[in-house]
Short mmCIF file of C-alpha atoms in Angstrom, two decimals:
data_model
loop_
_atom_site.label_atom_id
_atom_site.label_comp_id
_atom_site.label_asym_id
_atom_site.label_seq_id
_atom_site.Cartn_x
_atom_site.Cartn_y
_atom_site.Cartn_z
CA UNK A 781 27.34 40.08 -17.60
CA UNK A 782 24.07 38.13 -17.01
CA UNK A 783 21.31 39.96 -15.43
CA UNK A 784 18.43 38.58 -12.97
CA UNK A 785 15.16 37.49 -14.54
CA UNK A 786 13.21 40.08 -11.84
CA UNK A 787 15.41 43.39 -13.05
CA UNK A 788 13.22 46.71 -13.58
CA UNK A 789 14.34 49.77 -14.96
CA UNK A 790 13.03 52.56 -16.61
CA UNK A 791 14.17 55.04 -19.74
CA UNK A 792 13.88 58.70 -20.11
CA UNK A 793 12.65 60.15 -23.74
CA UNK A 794 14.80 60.73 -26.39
CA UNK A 795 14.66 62.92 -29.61
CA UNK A 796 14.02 61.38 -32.90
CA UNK A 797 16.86 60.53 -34.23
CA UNK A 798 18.55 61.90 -37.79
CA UNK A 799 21.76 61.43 -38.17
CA UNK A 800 24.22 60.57 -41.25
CA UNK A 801 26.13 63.48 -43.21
CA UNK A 802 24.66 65.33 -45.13
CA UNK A 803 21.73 65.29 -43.29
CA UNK A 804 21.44 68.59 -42.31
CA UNK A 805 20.34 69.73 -45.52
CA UNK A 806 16.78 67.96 -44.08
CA UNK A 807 16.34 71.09 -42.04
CA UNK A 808 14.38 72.97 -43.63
CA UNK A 809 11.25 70.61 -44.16
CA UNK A 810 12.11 69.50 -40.39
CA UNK A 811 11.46 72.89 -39.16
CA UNK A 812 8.61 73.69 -41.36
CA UNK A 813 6.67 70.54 -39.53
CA UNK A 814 6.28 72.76 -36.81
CA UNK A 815 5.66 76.25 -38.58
CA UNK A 816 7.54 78.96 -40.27
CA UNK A 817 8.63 81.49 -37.87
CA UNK A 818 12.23 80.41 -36.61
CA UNK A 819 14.66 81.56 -33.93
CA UNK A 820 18.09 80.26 -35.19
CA UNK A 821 20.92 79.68 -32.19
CA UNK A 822 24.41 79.56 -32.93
CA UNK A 823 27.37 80.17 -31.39
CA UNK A 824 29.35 83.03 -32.65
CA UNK A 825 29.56 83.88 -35.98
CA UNK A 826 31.60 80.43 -37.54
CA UNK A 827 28.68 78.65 -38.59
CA UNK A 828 27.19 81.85 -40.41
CA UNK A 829 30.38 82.57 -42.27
CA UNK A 830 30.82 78.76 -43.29
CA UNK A 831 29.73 77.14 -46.60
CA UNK A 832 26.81 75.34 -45.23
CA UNK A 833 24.84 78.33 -44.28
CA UNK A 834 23.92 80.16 -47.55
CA UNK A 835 22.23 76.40 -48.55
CA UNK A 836 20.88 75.92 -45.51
CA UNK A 837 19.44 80.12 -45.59
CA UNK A 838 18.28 79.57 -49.26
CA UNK A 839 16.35 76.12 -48.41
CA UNK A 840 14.29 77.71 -45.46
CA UNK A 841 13.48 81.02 -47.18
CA UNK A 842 12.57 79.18 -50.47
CA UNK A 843 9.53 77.29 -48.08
CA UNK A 844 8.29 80.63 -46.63
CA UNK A 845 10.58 80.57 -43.28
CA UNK A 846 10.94 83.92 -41.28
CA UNK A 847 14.66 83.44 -39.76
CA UNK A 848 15.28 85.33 -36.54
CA UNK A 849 18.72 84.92 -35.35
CA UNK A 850 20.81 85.02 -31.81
CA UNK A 851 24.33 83.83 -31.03
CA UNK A 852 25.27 82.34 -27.78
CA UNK A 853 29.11 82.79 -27.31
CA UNK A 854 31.03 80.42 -24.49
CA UNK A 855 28.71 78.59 -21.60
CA UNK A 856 25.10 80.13 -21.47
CA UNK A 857 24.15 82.51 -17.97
CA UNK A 858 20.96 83.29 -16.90
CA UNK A 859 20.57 86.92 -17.72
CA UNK A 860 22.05 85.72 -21.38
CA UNK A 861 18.95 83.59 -21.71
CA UNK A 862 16.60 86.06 -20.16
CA UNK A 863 17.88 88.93 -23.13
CA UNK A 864 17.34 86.91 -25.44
CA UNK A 865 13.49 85.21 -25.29
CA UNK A 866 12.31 88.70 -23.77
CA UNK A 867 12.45 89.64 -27.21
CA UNK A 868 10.16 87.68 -28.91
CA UNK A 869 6.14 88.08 -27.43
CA UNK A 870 4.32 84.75 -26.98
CA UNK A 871 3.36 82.77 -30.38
CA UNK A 872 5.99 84.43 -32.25
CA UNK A 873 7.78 81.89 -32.56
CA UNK A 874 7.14 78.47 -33.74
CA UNK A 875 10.32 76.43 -33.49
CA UNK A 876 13.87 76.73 -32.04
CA UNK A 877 16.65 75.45 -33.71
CA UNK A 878 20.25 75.55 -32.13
CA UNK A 879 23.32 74.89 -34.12
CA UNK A 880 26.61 74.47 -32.39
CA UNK A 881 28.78 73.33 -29.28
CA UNK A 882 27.04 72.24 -26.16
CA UNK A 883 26.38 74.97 -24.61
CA UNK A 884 24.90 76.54 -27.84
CA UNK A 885 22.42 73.38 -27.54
CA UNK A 886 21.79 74.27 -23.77
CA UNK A 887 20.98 77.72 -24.35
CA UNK A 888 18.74 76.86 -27.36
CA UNK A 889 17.03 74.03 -25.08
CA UNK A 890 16.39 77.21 -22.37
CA UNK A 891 14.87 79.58 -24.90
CA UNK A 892 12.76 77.27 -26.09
CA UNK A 893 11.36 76.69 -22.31
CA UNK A 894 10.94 80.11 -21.92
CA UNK A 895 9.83 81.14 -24.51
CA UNK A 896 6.71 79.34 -23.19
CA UNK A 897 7.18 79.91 -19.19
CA UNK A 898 7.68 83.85 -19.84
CA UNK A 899 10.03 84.14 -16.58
CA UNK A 900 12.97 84.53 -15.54
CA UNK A 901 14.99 81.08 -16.12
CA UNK A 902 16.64 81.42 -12.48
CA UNK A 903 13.50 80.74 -10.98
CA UNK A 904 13.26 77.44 -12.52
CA UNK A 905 17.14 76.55 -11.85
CA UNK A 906 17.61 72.85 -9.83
CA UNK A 907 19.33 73.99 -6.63
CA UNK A 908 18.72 77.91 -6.37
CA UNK A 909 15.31 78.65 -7.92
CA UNK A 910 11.93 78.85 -6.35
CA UNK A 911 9.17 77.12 -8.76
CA UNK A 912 8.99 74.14 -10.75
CA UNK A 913 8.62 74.20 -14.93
CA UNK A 914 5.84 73.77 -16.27
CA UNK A 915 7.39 71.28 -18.89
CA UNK A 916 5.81 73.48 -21.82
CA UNK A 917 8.09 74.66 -24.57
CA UNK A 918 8.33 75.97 -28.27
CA UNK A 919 9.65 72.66 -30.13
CA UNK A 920 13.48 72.66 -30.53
CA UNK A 921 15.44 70.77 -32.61
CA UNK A 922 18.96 69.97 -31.57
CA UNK A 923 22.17 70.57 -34.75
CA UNK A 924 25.35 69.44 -32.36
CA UNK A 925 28.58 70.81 -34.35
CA UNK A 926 31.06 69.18 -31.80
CA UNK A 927 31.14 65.72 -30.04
CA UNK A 928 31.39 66.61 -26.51
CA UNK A 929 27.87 66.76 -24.01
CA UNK A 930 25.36 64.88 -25.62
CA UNK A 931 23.35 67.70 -25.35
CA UNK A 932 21.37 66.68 -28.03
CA UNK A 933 19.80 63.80 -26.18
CA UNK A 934 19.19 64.75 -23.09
CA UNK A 935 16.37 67.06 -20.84
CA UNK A 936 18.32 69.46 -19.17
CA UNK A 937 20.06 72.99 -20.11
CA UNK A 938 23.15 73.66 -18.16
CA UNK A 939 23.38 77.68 -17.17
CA UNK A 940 26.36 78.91 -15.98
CA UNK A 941 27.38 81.79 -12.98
CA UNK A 942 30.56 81.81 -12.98
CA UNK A 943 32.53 83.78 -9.84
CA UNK A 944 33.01 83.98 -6.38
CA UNK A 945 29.60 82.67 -5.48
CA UNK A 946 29.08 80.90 -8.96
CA UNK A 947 27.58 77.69 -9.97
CA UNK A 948 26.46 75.57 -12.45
CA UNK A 949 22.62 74.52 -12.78
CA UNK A 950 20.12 72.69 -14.60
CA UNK A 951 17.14 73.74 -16.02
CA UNK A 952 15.26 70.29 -16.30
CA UNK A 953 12.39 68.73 -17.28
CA UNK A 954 11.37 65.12 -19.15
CA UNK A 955 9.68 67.37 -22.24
CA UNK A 956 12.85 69.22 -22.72
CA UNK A 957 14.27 66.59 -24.80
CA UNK A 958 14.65 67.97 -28.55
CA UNK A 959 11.98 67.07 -30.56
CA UNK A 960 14.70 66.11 -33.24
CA UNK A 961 18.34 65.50 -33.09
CA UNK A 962 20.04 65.89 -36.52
CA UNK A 963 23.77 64.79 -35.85
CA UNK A 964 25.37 64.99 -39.34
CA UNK A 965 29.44 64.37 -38.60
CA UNK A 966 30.64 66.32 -41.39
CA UNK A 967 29.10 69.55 -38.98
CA UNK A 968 32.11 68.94 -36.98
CA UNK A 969 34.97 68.30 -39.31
CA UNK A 970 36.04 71.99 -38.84
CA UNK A 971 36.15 71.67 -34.83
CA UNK A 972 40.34 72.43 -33.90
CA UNK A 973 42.24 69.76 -32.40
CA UNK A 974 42.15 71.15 -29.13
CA UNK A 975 38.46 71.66 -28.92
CA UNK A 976 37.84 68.30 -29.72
CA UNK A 977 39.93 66.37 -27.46
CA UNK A 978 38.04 68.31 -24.43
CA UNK A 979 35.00 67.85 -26.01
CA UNK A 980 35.87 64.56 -26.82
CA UNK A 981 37.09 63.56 -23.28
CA UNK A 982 33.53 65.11 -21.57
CA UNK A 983 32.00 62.23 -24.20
CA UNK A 984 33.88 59.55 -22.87
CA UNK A 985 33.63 60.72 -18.96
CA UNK A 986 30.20 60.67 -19.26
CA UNK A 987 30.16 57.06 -21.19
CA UNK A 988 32.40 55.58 -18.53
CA UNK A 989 30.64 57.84 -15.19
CA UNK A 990 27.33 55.90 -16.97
CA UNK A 991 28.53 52.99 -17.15
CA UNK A 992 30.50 52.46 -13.73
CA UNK A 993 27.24 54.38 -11.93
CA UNK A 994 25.32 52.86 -8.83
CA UNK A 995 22.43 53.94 -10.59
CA UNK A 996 22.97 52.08 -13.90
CA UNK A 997 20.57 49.19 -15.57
CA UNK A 998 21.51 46.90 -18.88
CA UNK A 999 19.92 49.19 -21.16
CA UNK A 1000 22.03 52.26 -19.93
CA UNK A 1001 25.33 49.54 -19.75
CA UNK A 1002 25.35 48.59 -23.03
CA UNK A 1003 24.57 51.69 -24.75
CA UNK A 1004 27.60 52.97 -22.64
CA UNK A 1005 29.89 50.09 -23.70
CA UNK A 1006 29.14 50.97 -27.40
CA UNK A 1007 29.87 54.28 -27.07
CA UNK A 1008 33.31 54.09 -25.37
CA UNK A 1009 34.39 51.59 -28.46
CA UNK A 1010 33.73 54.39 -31.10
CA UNK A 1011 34.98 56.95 -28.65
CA UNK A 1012 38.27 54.77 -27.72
CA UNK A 1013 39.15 54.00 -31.35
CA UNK A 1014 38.33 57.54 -32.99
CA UNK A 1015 39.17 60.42 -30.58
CA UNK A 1016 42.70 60.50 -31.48
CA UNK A 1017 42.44 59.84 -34.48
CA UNK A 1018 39.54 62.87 -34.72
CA UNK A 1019 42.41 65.03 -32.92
CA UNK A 1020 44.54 63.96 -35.41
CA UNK A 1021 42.66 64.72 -38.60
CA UNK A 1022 40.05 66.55 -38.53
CA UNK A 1023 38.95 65.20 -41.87
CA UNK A 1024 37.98 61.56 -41.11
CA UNK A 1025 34.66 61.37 -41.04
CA UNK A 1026 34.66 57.89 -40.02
CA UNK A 1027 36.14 59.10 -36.71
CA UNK A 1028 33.91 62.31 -36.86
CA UNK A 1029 31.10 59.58 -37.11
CA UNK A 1030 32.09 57.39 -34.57
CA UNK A 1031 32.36 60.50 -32.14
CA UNK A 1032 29.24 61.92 -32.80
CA UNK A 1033 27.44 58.61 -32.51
CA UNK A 1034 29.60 58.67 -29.04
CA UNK A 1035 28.35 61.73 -27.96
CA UNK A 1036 24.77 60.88 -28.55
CA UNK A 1037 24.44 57.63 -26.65
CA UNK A 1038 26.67 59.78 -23.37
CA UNK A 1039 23.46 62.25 -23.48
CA UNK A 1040 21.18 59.11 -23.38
CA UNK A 1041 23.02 57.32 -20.61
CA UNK A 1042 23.77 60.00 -18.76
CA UNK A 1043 20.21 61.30 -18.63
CA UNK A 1044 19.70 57.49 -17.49
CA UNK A 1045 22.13 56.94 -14.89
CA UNK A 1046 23.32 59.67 -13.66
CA UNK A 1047 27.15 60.52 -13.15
CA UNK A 1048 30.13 60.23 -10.83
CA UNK A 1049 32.91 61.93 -9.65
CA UNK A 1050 34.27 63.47 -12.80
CA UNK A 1051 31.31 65.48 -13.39
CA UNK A 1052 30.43 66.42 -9.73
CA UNK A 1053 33.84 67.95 -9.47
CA UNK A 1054 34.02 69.33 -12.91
CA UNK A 1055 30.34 71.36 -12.49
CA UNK A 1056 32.24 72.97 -9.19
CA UNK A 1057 35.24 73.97 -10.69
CA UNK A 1058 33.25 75.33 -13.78
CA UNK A 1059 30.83 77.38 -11.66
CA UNK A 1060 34.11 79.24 -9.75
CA UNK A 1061 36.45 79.38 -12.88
CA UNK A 1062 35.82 80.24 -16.58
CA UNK A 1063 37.33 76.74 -17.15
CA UNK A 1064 35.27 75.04 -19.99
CA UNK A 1065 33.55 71.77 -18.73
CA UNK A 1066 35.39 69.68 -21.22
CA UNK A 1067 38.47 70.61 -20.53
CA UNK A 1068 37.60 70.17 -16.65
CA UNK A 1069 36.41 66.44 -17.62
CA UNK A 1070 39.56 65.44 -19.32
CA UNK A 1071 41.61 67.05 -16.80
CA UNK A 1072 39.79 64.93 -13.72
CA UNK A 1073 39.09 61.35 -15.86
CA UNK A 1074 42.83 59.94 -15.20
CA UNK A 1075 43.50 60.78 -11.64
CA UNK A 1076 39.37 60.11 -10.48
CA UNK A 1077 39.18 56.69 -11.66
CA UNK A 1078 42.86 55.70 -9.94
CA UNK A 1079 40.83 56.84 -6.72
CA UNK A 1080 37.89 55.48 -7.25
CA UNK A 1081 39.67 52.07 -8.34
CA UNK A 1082 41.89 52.03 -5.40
CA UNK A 1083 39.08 52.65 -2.63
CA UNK A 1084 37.15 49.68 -4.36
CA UNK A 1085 40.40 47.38 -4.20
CA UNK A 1086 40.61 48.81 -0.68
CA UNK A 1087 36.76 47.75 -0.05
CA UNK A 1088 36.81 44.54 -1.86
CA UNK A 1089 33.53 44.15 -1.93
CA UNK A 1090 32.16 45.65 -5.01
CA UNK A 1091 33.35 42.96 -7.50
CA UNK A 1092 30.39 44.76 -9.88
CA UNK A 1093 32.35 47.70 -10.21
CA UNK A 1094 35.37 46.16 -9.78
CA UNK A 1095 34.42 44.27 -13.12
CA UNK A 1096 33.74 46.74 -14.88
CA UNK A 1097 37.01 48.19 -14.78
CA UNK A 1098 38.17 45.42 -15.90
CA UNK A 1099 36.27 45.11 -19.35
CA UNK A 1100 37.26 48.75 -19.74
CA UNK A 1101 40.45 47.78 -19.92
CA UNK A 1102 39.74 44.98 -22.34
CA UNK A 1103 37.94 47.12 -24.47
CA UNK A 1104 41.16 49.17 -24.52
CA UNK A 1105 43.59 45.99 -24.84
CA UNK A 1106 41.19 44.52 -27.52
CA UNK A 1107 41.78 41.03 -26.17
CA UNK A 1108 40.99 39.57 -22.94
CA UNK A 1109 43.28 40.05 -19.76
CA UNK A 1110 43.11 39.18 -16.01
CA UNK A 1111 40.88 40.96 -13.96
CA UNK A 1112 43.46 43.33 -12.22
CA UNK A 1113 45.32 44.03 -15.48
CA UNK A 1114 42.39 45.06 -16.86
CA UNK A 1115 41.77 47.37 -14.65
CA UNK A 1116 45.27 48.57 -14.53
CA UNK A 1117 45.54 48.93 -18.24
CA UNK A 1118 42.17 51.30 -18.49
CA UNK A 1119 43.78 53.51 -15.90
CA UNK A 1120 47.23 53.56 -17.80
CA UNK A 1121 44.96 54.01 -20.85
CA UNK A 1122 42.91 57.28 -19.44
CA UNK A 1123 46.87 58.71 -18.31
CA UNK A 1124 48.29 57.97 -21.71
CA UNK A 1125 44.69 59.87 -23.31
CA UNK A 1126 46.18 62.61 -21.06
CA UNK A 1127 49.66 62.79 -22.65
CA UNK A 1128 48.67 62.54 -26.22
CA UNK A 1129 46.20 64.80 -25.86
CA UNK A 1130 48.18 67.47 -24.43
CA UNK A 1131 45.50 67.80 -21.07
CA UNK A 1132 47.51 70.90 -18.74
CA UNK A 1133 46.40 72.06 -15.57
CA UNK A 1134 44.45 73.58 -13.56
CA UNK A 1135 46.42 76.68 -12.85
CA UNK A 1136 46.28 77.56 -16.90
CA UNK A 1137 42.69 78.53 -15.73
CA UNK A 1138 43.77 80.18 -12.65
CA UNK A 1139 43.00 77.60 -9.73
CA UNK A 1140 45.31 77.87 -7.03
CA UNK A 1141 45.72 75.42 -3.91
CA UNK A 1142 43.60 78.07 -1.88
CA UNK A 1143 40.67 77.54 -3.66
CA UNK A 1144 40.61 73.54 -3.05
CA UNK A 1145 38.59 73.56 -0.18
CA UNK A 1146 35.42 75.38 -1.76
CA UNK A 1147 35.65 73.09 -4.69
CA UNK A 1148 35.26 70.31 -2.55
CA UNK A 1149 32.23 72.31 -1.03
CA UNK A 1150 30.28 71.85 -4.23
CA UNK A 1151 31.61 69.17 -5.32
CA UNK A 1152 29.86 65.51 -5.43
CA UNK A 1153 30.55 62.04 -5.91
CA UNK A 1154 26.90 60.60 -6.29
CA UNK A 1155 26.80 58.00 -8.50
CA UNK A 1156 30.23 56.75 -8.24
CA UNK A 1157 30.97 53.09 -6.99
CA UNK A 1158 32.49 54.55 -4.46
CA UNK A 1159 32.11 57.74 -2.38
CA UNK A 1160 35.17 59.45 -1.54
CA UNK A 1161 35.91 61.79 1.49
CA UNK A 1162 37.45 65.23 1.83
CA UNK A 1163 41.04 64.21 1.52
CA UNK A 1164 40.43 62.33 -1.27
CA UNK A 1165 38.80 65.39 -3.41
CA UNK A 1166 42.20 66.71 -2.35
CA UNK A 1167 44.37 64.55 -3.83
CA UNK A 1168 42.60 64.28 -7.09
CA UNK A 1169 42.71 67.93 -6.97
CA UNK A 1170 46.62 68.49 -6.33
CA UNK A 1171 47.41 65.91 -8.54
CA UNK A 1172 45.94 68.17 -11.36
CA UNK A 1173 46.97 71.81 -10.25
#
């Protein structure tokens, strides 16, 4: 795809960047760059009973760190975030590092705001707080042990509510980017098969949302397009064994460039449905994402056939496909075969339903509510919500 001579765009800070396994064990003179008093986040107690803490405990203490520790267990709330940075007074900390899933990452990200605003975090929430950040935090460097939000590269913590009048928010600001991202694959060998195919499907949503979004440029393209060829070749085989680390590689490297391209371009209809049905339901956002890729993009492909007059988008699809095929195919096979592709994703990777999470056809209708379709190519209506929706119950 050639672009005009006159194009303008603009990129959003990222982290610097270490990544390779084994490289984790850099941690402890990484942290020390910023001081020695440390507030470890992890999520439950699996990384603390694995083999890589003791080293990683010995290393720290052996340059003088003080380790304070809190766990952050399933998607991060507001009061969950407020308990924990109330307990540590203002300069008693010097850097934040968060070890784990996603939402281990976006509760890190939080504390590390707050430690510095020294309010409440709902105050500061996109969509239901009052005031705006003041951008200042304690530095934070990002340890992803799963391949799933791209956490790691992006600005924004994602707190959840989740209940009758729940919702899913950002806390957000340009300086929230990590200071470092260390992505070392062999962190996520131990992830289970079924946490990393819904981890593994919010990765690729996110690559594809990127790449087929209104609000996309050729930097944010072809970091997408790079992504979705590690992601398509080594998510089932990362489901499949566990072990590979050139699949664990590929995946990580995946889920990096979806937090850089998503922070970039912005997303579609996958995640503007999967935020809704994540702020009603304890239904983790992965799993949400790889429920909603297959039947979305049908939609979204068959308004834009409908339309016929975004051949952009409409070309896109069809290198998607391509990229799945590995060999070049007519533009409406293309698009046919990414589709087929994303249902076949569904199959192998054993994707349910809704109602395992308890979503009922009663409770379509306040989805919708919430729900957004923003950056897609197209923007569906109410019935179409509806069907994507059904088709998944």
């Amino acid at each position: 795809m050639r672009y005009h001579m006159n194009m303008s765009f603009s990129c959003k800070p990222t982290p610097a960047l270490v990544f390779g396994t084994g490289n984790h064990r850099k941690l402890p003179d990484l942290v020390t760059t910023f001081g020695k008093k440390l507030l470890l986040v992890v999520g439950g107690t699996s990384f603390l009973h694995g083999n890589d803490w003791p080293l990683l405990q010995a290393g720290l203490k052996e340059l003088g760190v003080q380790i304070h520790i809190e766990q952050i267990e399933g998607e991060p709330s507001p009061q969950l975030i407020d308990a924990i940075w109330t307990r540590y007074p203002r300069n008693s900390i010097d850097c934040v590092v968060a070890i784990g899933g996603g939402s281990v990452l976006d509760g890190g990200k939080a504390i590390s705001a707050m430690l510095m605003e020294r309010k409440p975090v709902y105050t500061f929430l996109e969509g239901v707080g009052t005031e705006k950040t003041s951008g200042a935090k304690v530095p934070f460097i990002a340890v992803p042990t799963t391949s799933g939000t791209g956490s790691e590269a992006t600005s924004n913590a994602v707190l959840s509510q989740i209940g009758e009048k729940g919702f899913k928010k950002s806390l957000r600001h340009d300086n929230y980017v990590p200071n470092i991202a260390v992505i070392d694959p062999a962190l996520t060998t131990s992830c289970p098969p079924g946490l990393t195919a819904a981890c593994g499907m919010d990765t690729f949503s996110q690559l594809v949302e990127a790449y087929l979004s209104t609000n996309g440029s050729p930097f944010t393209d072809a970091l997408a397009l790079d992504g979705i060829r590690a992601v398509a070749r080594s998510l089932p085989v990362a489901c499949r064994n566990g072990a590979d680390l050139t699949a664990r590689a590929d995946m990580s490297y995946g889920s990096y460039l979806s937090g850089i391209v998503l922070a970039n371009a912005g997303l579609g209809v996958v995640h503007g449905m999967a935020s809704a049905l994540g702020g009603f339901f304890a239904i983790p956002h992965g799993a949400a994402c790889a429920l909603l890729m297959a039947p979305a993009n049908r939609l979204t492909l068959t308004r834009l056939r409908e339309n016929g007059s975004d051949e952009k988008s409409l070309s896109k699809y069809s290198q998607l496909g391509e990229i799945i095929a590995d060999c070049p195919l007519p533009a409406a096979d293309g698009q046919d075969r990414f589709i087929g592709y994303l249902e076949e994703l569904a199959v192998e990777l054993g994707i349910g339903g809704l109602h395992d999470f308890g979503v009922t056809a009663g409770d379509i209708d306040r989805i919708i509510a919430e729900s957004t379709s923003k950056y897609n190519p197209v923007q569906l209506e109410h019935a179409d919500f509806t069907a994507v929706l059904k088709e998944i119950l």
